[in-house]
Amino acid sequence: MQGSARRMGVMTDDDGRPIYALVNLATTPISKMASDFAENELDLFRKALELIIDSETGFASSTNILNLVDQLKGKKMRKKEAEHVLQKFTQSKWLIEKEGEFTLHSRAILEMEQYIRETYPDTMKICDICHGLLIQGQSCETCGIRMHLPCVAKYFQSNSEPRCPHCNDYWPHEIPEIFDPEKDREATVSKPNKKSSRSRQH
């Protein structure tokens, strides 16, 4: 087991925070999930995953996912049951829900990258900067290359006129803020001080 496990890391899609996990390379993520989910629940996850990979935004609406319950393998599932299963996926950190739409959790991206590359080679998206699997990000409107938001932030840092690294056309999107571990550490350290000074005033 130790020989087939490797510590791997990935950036969160939204703010670039690093996430690390011990990934077992000897088993597929789906087979790992089989101990926690029934066959029809795993099939629901596969269909949600396919919608997420195929989408331009990296999200799949709950409506579109639930509309596929009649196509599931194994025991039949009602839409109400499927809603509960989707919540189980979010609690287990396989999916994230935002305003009725689902995307992959950073933990899922970390553990499933190889599986996604092998299963969806024609529809998966790759970041032009780090060449990692891309679920959410920005794309060039001219040549179509894609970049993770943290990669966008790093690449265009201190650049007043951002241009596409591939075709050199103007990059029309808002440049996100980059995650700075030093600032994050300073904020964490300063929080207790603020609380203690407040308590002294009372």
PDB file of N, CA and C in Angstrom, residues 62-116:
ATOM      1  N   SER A  62     -28.003  21.246 -10.778  1.00  0.00           N
ATOM      2  CA  SER A  62     -28.673  20.119 -10.117  1.00  0.00           C
ATOM      3  C   SER A  62     -29.808  19.601 -10.985  1.00  0.00           C
ATOM      4  N   THR A  63     -30.483  20.503 -11.715  1.00  0.00           N
ATOM      5  CA  THR A  63     -31.587  20.104 -12.602  1.00  0.00           C
ATOM      6  C   THR A  63     -31.094  19.151 -13.678  1.00  0.00           C
ATOM      7  N   ASN A  64     -29.976  19.493 -14.329  1.00  0.00           N
ATOM      8  CA  ASN A  64     -29.434  18.636 -15.391  1.00  0.00           C
ATOM      9  C   ASN A  64     -28.980  17.286 -14.853  1.00  0.00           C
ATOM     10  N   ILE A  65     -28.412  17.285 -13.652  1.00  0.00           N
ATOM     11  CA  ILE A  65     -27.978  16.016 -13.050  1.00  0.00           C
ATOM     12  C   ILE A  65     -29.186  15.151 -12.712  1.00  0.00           C
ATOM     13  N   LEU A  66     -30.185  15.755 -12.076  1.00  0.00           N
ATOM     14  CA  LEU A  66     -31.368  15.000 -11.644  1.00  0.00           C
ATOM     15  C   LEU A  66     -32.176  14.478 -12.827  1.00  0.00           C
ATOM     16  N   ASN A  67     -32.083  15.155 -13.968  1.00  0.00           N
ATOM     17  CA  ASN A  67     -32.802  14.696 -15.162  1.00  0.00           C
ATOM     18  C   ASN A  67     -32.236  13.393 -15.723  1.00  0.00           C
ATOM     19  N   LEU A  68     -31.070  12.963 -15.215  1.00  0.00           N
ATOM     20  CA  LEU A  68     -30.432  11.741 -15.717  1.00  0.00           C
ATOM     21  C   LEU A  68     -30.696  10.521 -14.834  1.00  0.00           C
ATOM     22  N   VAL A  69     -31.527  10.681 -13.784  1.00  0.00           N
ATOM     23  CA  VAL A  69     -31.721   9.566 -12.844  1.00  0.00           C
ATOM     24  C   VAL A  69     -32.368   8.346 -13.502  1.00  0.00           C
ATOM     25  N   ASP A  70     -33.154   8.560 -14.540  1.00  0.00           N
ATOM     26  CA  ASP A  70     -33.806   7.428 -15.218  1.00  0.00           C
ATOM     27  C   ASP A  70     -32.808   6.571 -15.993  1.00  0.00           C
ATOM     28  N   GLN A  71     -31.605   7.092 -16.217  1.00  0.00           N
ATOM     29  CA  GLN A  71     -30.597   6.359 -16.998  1.00  0.00           C
ATOM     30  C   GLN A  71     -29.586   5.625 -16.113  1.00  0.00           C
ATOM     31  N   LEU A  72     -29.784   5.669 -14.798  1.00  0.00           N
ATOM     32  CA  LEU A  72     -28.800   5.085 -13.885  1.00  0.00           C
ATOM     33  C   LEU A  72     -28.805   3.565 -13.914  1.00  0.00           C
ATOM     34  N   LYS A  73     -27.618   2.986 -13.707  1.00  0.00           N
ATOM     35  CA  LYS A  73     -27.499   1.527 -13.602  1.00  0.00           C
ATOM     36  C   LYS A  73     -27.922   1.092 -12.204  1.00  0.00           C
ATOM     37  N   GLY A  74     -28.300  -0.170 -12.082  1.00  0.00           N
ATOM     38  CA  GLY A  74     -28.655  -0.710 -10.764  1.00  0.00           C
ATOM     39  C   GLY A  74     -30.058  -0.326 -10.345  1.00  0.00           C
ATOM     40  N   LYS A  75     -30.255  -0.246  -9.037  1.00  0.00           N
ATOM     41  CA  LYS A  75     -31.571   0.037  -8.467  1.00  0.00           C
ATOM     42  C   LYS A  75     -32.080   1.412  -8.908  1.00  0.00           C
ATOM     43  N   LYS A  76     -33.391   1.484  -9.187  1.00  0.00           N
ATOM     44  CA  LYS A  76     -33.982   2.755  -9.613  1.00  0.00           C
ATOM     45  C   LYS A  76     -33.883   3.787  -8.492  1.00  0.00           C
ATOM     46  N   MET A  77     -33.758   5.057  -8.885  1.00  0.00           N
ATOM     47  CA  MET A  77     -33.597   6.131  -7.909  1.00  0.00           C
ATOM     48  C   MET A  77     -34.569   7.263  -8.232  1.00  0.00           C
ATOM     49  N   ARG A  78     -35.286   7.711  -7.217  1.00  0.00           N
ATOM     50  CA  ARG A  78     -36.164   8.873  -7.397  1.00  0.00           C
ATOM     51  C   ARG A  78     -35.329  10.149  -7.317  1.00  0.00           C
ATOM     52  N   LYS A  79     -35.880  11.229  -7.865  1.00  0.00           N
ATOM     53  CA  LYS A  79     -35.145  12.498  -7.860  1.00  0.00           C
ATOM     54  C   LYS A  79     -34.876  12.987  -6.438  1.00  0.00           C
ATOM     55  N   LYS A  80     -35.834  12.742  -5.544  1.00  0.00           N
ATOM     56  CA  LYS A  80     -35.651  13.154  -4.152  1.00  0.00           C
ATOM     57  C   LYS A  80     -34.469  12.409  -3.523  1.00  0.00           C
ATOM     58  N   GLU A  81     -34.363  11.107  -3.846  1.00  0.00           N
ATOM     59  CA  GLU A  81     -33.227  10.311  -3.354  1.00  0.00           C
ATOM     60  C   GLU A  81     -31.918  10.833  -3.948  1.00  0.00           C
ATOM     61  N   ALA A  82     -31.975  11.179  -5.244  1.00  0.00           N
ATOM     62  CA  ALA A  82     -30.778  11.677  -5.930  1.00  0.00           C
ATOM     63  C   ALA A  82     -30.286  12.980  -5.301  1.00  0.00           C
ATOM     64  N   GLU A  83     -31.213  13.837  -4.880  1.00  0.00           N
ATOM     65  CA  GLU A  83     -30.835  15.085  -4.201  1.00  0.00           C
ATOM     66  C   GLU A  83     -30.056  14.776  -2.918  1.00  0.00           C
ATOM     67  N   HIS A  84     -30.537  13.759  -2.197  1.00  0.00           N
ATOM     68  CA  HIS A  84     -29.864  13.348  -0.955  1.00  0.00           C
ATOM     69  C   HIS A  84     -28.468  12.792  -1.255  1.00  0.00           C
ATOM     70  N   VAL A  85     -28.353  12.022  -2.341  1.00  0.00           N
ATOM     71  CA  VAL A  85     -27.055  11.443  -2.726  1.00  0.00           C
ATOM     72  C   VAL A  85     -26.065  12.553  -3.101  1.00  0.00           C
ATOM     73  N   LEU A  86     -26.542  13.574  -3.808  1.00  0.00           N
ATOM     74  CA  LEU A  86     -25.674  14.703  -4.165  1.00  0.00           C
ATOM     75  C   LEU A  86     -25.144  15.403  -2.912  1.00  0.00           C
ATOM     76  N   GLN A  87     -25.991  15.487  -1.893  1.00  0.00           N
ATOM     77  CA  GLN A  87     -25.546  16.073  -0.625  1.00  0.00           C
ATOM     78  C   GLN A  87     -24.487  15.194   0.046  1.00  0.00           C
ATOM     79  N   LYS A  88     -24.637  13.868  -0.099  1.00  0.00           N
ATOM     80  CA  LYS A  88     -23.627  12.941   0.434  1.00  0.00           C
ATOM     81  C   LYS A  88     -22.281  13.164  -0.261  1.00  0.00           C
ATOM     82  N   PHE A  89     -22.337  13.419  -1.563  1.00  0.00           N
ATOM     83  CA  PHE A  89     -21.102  13.679  -2.311  1.00  0.00           C
ATOM     84  C   PHE A  89     -20.436  14.973  -1.833  1.00  0.00           C
ATOM     85  N   THR A  90     -21.238  15.980  -1.498  1.00  0.00           N
ATOM     86  CA  THR A  90     -20.656  17.237  -1.003  1.00  0.00           C
ATOM     87  C   THR A  90     -20.082  17.055   0.400  1.00  0.00           C
ATOM     88  N   GLN A  91     -20.787  16.292   1.238  1.00  0.00           N
ATOM     89  CA  GLN A  91     -20.297  16.045   2.600  1.00  0.00           C
ATOM     90  C   GLN A  91     -19.001  15.233   2.591  1.00  0.00           C
ATOM     91  N   SER A  92     -18.868  14.348   1.589  1.00  0.00           N
ATOM     92  CA  SER A  92     -17.664  13.514   1.470  1.00  0.00           C
ATOM     93  C   SER A  92     -16.542  14.221   0.716  1.00  0.00           C
ATOM     94  N   LYS A  93     -16.787  15.470   0.328  1.00  0.00           N
ATOM     95  CA  LYS A  93     -15.802  16.299  -0.383  1.00  0.00           C
ATOM     96  C   LYS A  93     -15.420  15.733  -1.748  1.00  0.00           C
ATOM     97  N   TRP A  94     -16.422  15.201  -2.445  1.00  0.00           N
ATOM     98  CA  TRP A  94     -16.237  14.855  -3.850  1.00  0.00           C
ATOM     99  C   TRP A  94     -16.789  15.973  -4.728  1.00  0.00           C
ATOM    100  N   LEU A  95     -17.846  16.630  -4.254  1.00  0.00           N
ATOM    101  CA  LEU A  95     -18.456  17.736  -4.992  1.00  0.00           C
ATOM    102  C   LEU A  95     -18.582  18.960  -4.093  1.00  0.00           C
ATOM    103  N   ILE A  96     -18.728  20.115  -4.724  1.00  0.00           N
ATOM    104  CA  ILE A  96     -19.052  21.367  -4.038  1.00  0.00           C
ATOM    105  C   ILE A  96     -20.327  21.903  -4.677  1.00  0.00           C
ATOM    106  N   GLU A  97     -21.238  22.394  -3.857  1.00  0.00           N
ATOM    107  CA  GLU A  97     -22.465  23.002  -4.387  1.00  0.00           C
ATOM    108  C   GLU A  97     -22.409  24.513  -4.205  1.00  0.00           C
ATOM    109  N   LYS A  98     -22.705  25.236  -5.282  1.00  0.00           N
ATOM    110  CA  LYS A  98     -22.777  26.698  -5.228  1.00  0.00           C
ATOM    111  C   LYS A  98     -24.028  27.144  -5.969  1.00  0.00           C
ATOM    112  N   GLU A  99     -24.997  27.644  -5.219  1.00  0.00           N
ATOM    113  CA  GLU A  99     -26.225  28.201  -5.794  1.00  0.00           C
ATOM    114  C   GLU A  99     -26.895  27.235  -6.767  1.00  0.00           C
ATOM    115  N   GLY A 100     -27.078  25.998  -6.326  1.00  0.00           N
ATOM    116  CA  GLY A 100     -27.798  25.022  -7.137  1.00  0.00           C
ATOM    117  C   GLY A 100     -26.990  24.381  -8.248  1.00  0.00           C
ATOM    118  N   GLU A 101     -25.684  24.654  -8.286  1.00  0.00           N
ATOM    119  CA  GLU A 101     -24.814  24.036  -9.285  1.00  0.00           C
ATOM    120  C   GLU A 101     -23.682  23.296  -8.576  1.00  0.00           C
ATOM    121  N   PHE A 102     -23.199  22.247  -9.236  1.00  0.00           N
ATOM    122  CA  PHE A 102     -22.165  21.407  -8.631  1.00  0.00           C
ATOM    123  C   PHE A 102     -20.888  21.436  -9.457  1.00  0.00           C
ATOM    124  N   THR A 103     -19.767  21.396  -8.746  1.00  0.00           N
ATOM    125  CA  THR A 103     -18.462  21.254  -9.381  1.00  0.00           C
ATOM    126  C   THR A 103     -17.632  20.305  -8.530  1.00  0.00           C
ATOM    127  N   LEU A 104     -16.451  19.943  -9.010  1.00  0.00           N
ATOM    128  CA  LEU A 104     -15.603  19.015  -8.265  1.00  0.00           C
ATOM    129  C   LEU A 104     -14.909  19.720  -7.107  1.00  0.00           C
ATOM    130  N   HIS A 105     -14.850  19.056  -5.973  1.00  0.00           N
ATOM    131  CA  HIS A 105     -14.074  19.537  -4.829  1.00  0.00           C
ATOM    132  C   HIS A 105     -12.591  19.404  -5.176  1.00  0.00           C
ATOM    133  N   SER A 106     -11.764  20.251  -4.581  1.00  0.00           N
ATOM    134  CA  SER A 106     -10.313  20.190  -4.842  1.00  0.00           C
ATOM    135  C   SER A 106      -9.749  18.816  -4.523  1.00  0.00           C
ATOM    136  N   ARG A 107     -10.277  18.185  -3.475  1.00  0.00           N
ATOM    137  CA  ARG A 107      -9.835  16.828  -3.106  1.00  0.00           C
ATOM    138  C   ARG A 107     -10.150  15.854  -4.245  1.00  0.00           C
ATOM    139  N   ALA A 108     -11.329  16.016  -4.885  1.00  0.00           N
ATOM    140  CA  ALA A 108     -11.715  15.132  -5.988  1.00  0.00           C
ATOM    141  C   ALA A 108     -10.823  15.353  -7.202  1.00  0.00           C
ATOM    142  N   ILE A 109     -10.503  16.626  -7.485  1.00  0.00           N
ATOM    143  CA  ILE A 109      -9.617  16.926  -8.614  1.00  0.00           C
ATOM    144  C   ILE A 109      -8.256  16.273  -8.394  1.00  0.00           C
ATOM    145  N   LEU A 110      -7.758  16.373  -7.176  1.00  0.00           N
ATOM    146  CA  LEU A 110      -6.460  15.795  -6.819  1.00  0.00           C
ATOM    147  C   LEU A 110      -6.459  14.286  -7.025  1.00  0.00           C
ATOM    148  N   GLU A 111      -7.494  13.620  -6.534  1.00  0.00           N
ATOM    149  CA  GLU A 111      -7.536  12.160  -6.589  1.00  0.00           C
ATOM    150  C   GLU A 111      -7.977  11.628  -7.953  1.00  0.00           C
ATOM    151  N   MET A 112      -8.705  12.443  -8.724  1.00  0.00           N
ATOM    152  CA  MET A 112      -9.303  11.932  -9.956  1.00  0.00           C
ATOM    153  C   MET A 112      -8.619  12.412 -11.228  1.00  0.00           C
ATOM    154  N   GLU A 113      -7.576  13.233 -11.113  1.00  0.00           N
ATOM    155  CA  GLU A 113      -6.978  13.802 -12.323  1.00  0.00           C
ATOM    156  C   GLU A 113      -6.570  12.731 -13.331  1.00  0.00           C
ATOM    157  N   GLN A 114      -5.856  11.699 -12.883  1.00  0.00           N
ATOM    158  CA  GLN A 114      -5.411  10.658 -13.803  1.00  0.00           C
ATOM    159  C   GLN A 114      -6.599   9.919 -14.413  1.00  0.00           C
ATOM    160  N   TYR A 115      -7.598   9.628 -13.589  1.00  0.00           N
ATOM    161  CA  TYR A 115      -8.812   8.944 -14.064  1.00  0.00           C
ATOM    162  C   TYR A 115      -9.516   9.788 -15.125  1.00  0.00           C
ATOM    163  N   ILE A 116      -9.633  11.095 -14.887  1.00  0.00           N
ATOM    164  CA  ILE A 116     -10.306  11.987 -15.840  1.00  0.00           C
ATOM    165  C   ILE A 116      -9.516  12.070 -17.139  1.00  0.00           C
TER     166      ILE A 116
END
